[in-house]
GROMACS .gro file of C-alpha atoms in nm:
model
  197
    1UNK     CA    1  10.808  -0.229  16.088
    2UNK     CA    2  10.411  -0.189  16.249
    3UNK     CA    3  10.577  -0.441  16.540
    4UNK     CA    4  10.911  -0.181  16.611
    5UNK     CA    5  10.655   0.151  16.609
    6UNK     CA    6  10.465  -0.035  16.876
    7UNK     CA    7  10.762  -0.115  17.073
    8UNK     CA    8  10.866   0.230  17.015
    9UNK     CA    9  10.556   0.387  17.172
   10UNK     CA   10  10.498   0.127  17.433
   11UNK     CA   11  10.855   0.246  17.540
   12UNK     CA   12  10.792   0.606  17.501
   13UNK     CA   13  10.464   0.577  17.688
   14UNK     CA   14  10.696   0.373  17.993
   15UNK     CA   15  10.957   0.643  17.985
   16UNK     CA   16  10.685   0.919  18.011
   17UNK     CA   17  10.492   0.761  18.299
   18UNK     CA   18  10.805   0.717  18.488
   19UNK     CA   19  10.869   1.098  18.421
   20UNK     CA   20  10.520   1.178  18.588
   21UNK     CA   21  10.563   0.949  18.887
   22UNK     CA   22  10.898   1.070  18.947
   23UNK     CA   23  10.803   1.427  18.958
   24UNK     CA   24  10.465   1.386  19.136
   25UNK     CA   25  10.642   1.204  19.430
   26UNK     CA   26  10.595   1.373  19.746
   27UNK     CA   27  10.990   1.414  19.897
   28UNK     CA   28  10.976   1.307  20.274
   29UNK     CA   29  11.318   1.445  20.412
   30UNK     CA   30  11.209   1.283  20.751
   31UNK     CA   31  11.015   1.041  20.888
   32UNK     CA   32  11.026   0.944  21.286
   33UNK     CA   33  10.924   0.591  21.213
   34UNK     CA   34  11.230   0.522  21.012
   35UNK     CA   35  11.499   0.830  21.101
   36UNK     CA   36  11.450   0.826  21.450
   37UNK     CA   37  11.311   1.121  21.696
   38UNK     CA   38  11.298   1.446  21.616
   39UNK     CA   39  11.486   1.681  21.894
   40UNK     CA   40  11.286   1.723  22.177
   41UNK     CA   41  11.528   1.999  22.284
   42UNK     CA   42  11.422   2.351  22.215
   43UNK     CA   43  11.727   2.469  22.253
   44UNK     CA   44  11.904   2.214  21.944
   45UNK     CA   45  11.614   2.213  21.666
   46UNK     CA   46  11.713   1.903  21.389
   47UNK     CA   47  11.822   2.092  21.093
   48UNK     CA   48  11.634   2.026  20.702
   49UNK     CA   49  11.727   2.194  20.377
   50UNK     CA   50  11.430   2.190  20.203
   51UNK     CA   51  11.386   2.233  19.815
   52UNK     CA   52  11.194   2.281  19.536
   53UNK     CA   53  10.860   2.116  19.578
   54UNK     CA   54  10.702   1.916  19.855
   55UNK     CA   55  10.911   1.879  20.166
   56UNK     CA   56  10.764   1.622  20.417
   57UNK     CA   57  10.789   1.544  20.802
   58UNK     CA   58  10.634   1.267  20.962
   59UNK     CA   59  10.641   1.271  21.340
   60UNK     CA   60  10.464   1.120  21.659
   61UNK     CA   61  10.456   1.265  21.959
   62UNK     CA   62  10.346   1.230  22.313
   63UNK     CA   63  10.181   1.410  22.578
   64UNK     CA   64  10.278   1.201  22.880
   65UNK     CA   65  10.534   1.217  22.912
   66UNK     CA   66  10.600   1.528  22.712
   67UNK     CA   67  10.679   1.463  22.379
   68UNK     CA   68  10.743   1.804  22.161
   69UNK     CA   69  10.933   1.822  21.847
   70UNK     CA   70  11.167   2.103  21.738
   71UNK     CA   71  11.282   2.150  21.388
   72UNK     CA   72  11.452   2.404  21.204
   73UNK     CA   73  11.424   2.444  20.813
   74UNK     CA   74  11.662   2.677  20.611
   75UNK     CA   75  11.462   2.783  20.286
   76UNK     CA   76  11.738   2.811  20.014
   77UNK     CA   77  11.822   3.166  19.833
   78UNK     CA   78  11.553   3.198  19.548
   79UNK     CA   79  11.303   3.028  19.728
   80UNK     CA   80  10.998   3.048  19.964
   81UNK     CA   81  10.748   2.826  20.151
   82UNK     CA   82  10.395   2.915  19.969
   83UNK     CA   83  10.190   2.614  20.147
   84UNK     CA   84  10.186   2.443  20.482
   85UNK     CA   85  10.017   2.125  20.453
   86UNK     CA   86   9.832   1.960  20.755
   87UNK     CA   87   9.812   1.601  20.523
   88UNK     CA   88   9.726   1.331  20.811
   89UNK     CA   89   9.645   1.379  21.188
   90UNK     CA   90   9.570   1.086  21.416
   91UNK     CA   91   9.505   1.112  21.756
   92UNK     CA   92   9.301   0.891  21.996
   93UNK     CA   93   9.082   1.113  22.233
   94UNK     CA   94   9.301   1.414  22.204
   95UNK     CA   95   9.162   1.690  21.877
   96UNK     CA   96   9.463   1.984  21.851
   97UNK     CA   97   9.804   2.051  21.930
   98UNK     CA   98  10.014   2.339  21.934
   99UNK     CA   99  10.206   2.473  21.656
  100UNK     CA  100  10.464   2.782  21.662
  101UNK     CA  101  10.751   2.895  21.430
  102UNK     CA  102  11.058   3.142  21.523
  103UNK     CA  103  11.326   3.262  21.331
  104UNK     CA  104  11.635   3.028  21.291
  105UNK     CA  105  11.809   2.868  21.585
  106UNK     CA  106  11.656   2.794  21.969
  107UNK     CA  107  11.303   2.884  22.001
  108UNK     CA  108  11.149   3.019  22.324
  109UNK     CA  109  10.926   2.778  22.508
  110UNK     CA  110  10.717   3.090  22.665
  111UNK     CA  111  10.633   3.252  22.346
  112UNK     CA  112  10.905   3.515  22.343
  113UNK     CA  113  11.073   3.591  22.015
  114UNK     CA  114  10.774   3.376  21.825
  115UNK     CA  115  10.690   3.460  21.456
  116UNK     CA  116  10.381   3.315  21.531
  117UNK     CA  117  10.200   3.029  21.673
  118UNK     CA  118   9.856   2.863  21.684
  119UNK     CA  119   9.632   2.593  21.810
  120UNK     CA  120   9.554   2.287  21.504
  121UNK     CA  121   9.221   2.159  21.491
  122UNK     CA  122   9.131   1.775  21.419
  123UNK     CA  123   8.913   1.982  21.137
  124UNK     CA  124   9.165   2.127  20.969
  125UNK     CA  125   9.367   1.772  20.822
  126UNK     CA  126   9.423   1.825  20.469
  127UNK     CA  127   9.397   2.191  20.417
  128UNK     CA  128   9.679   2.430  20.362
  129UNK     CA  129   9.723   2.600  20.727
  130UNK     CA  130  10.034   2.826  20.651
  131UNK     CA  131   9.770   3.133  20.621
  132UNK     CA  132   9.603   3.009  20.937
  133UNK     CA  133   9.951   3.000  21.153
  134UNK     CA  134  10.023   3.388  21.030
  135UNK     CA  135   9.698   3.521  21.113
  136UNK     CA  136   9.605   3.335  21.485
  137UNK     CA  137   9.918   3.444  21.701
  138UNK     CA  138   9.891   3.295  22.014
  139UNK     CA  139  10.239   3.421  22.045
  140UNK     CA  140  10.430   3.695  21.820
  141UNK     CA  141  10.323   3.946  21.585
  142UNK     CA  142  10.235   3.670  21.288
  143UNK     CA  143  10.258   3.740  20.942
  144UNK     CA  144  10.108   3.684  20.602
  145UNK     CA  145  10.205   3.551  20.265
  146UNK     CA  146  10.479   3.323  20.196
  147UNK     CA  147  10.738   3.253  20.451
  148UNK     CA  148  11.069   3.416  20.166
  149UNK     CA  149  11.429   3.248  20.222
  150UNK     CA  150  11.583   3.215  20.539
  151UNK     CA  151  11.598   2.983  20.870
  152UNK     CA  152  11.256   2.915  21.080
  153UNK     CA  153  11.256   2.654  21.399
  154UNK     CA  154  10.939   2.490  21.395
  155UNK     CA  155  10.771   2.369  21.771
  156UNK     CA  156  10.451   2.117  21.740
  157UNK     CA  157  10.356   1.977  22.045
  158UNK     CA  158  10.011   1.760  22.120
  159UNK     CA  159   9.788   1.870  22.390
  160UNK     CA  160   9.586   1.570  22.511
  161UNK     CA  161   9.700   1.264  22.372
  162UNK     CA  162   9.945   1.009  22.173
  163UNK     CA  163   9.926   1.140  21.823
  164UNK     CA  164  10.119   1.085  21.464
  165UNK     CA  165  10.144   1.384  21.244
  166UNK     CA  166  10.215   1.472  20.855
  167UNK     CA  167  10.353   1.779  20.769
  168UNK     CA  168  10.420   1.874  20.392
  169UNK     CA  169  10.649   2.187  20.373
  170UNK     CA  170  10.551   2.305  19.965
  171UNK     CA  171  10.848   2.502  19.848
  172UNK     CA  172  10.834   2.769  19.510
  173UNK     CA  173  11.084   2.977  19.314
  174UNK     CA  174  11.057   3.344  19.378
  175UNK     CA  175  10.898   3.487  19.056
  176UNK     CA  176  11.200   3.640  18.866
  177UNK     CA  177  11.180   4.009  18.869
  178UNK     CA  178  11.322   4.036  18.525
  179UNK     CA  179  11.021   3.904  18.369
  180UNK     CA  180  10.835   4.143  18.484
  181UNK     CA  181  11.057   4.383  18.386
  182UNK     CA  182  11.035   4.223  18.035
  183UNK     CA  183  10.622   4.225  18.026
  184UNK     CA  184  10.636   4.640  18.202
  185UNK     CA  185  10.903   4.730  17.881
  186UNK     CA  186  10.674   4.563  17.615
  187UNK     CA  187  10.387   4.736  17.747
  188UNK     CA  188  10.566   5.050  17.733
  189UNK     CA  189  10.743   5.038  17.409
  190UNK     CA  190  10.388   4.949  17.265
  191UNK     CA  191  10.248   5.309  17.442
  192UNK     CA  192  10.546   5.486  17.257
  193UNK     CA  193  10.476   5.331  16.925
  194UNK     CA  194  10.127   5.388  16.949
  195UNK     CA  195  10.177   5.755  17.081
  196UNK     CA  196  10.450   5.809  16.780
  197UNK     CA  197  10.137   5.748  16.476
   0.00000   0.00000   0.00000
């Protein structure tokens, strides 16, 4: 009996950890290394679906000859992108590259019709640069919070040199509004009861 309860929680304790893992995972919907090149055509953007969770692109690109990457990403109904993740950024002498996002479809390569766009620093690996891209328009009018449901077309481009990149695209659910709803009428109905005795 003391041998199957072991068993039993040695199984349990498997099943778990494989629960964690599997969740934790970081989702890489492309990688250049193993997918091939991202469009280097402004004009065609590859197309992602992202979802719930971590959404990542891995990408390499050149600067002679030119090199850029264009990519659009529809954000499903429900959902928003609350993090842009800079996660790796390897260059050899070269220490930013541009970044700029427009709505769905072709996206200008003179800056017109931007959301926004910005220059990346070699500084900046590892850090959530989503609020950085809305607030330091080179181009366009930029933005701020979450980027809500919808198409963007992505255009990252290095300046100086050979360099591999690691985007991770963090995806939420849109807090549902009837929650709120629910949390505003309990407050009330408690001001009406009180208000009653």
């Amino acid at each position: 009996m003391t041998t199957l309860n072991h068993c039993m929680r040695y199984a349990l304790a498997f099943v778990f950890c494989l629960a964690v893992v599997s969740t934790s995972a970081a989702d890489v919907i492309h990688d250049e290394n193993i997918d091939g090149d991202l469009s280097n055509d402004n004009n065609i953007p590859t197309a992602f679906m992202l979802a719930d969770g971590s959404n990542e692109i891995i990408g390499f690109t050149t600067d002679n000859p030119l090199d850029p990457d264009y990519f659009q990403l529809t954000v499903p109904p429900g959902f928003r992108i609350t993090e842009l993740i800079r996660t790796e950024y390897t260059s050899g002498i070269g220490n930013r590259a541009f970044l700029a996002i427009g709505p769905g479809g072709p996206i200008s390569g003179n800056g017109n019709g931007h959301i926004s766009s910005m220059l990346i620093e070699e500084n900046m690996e590892g850090t959530n640069i989503l609020d950085d891209l809305g607030s330091q328009a080179l181009s366009g009018t930029g933005f701020t919070g979450a980027l809500q449901e919808g198409d963007y077309t992505f255009w990252y481009q290095e300046l100086s040199d050979d360099t591999t990149y690691h985007f991770d695209f963090v995806v939420s659910a849109i807090p549902e509004p009837t929650s709120m709803l629910v949390v505003s009428a309990l407050g009330l109905g408690a001001v009406v009861r009180r208000r009653r005795k």
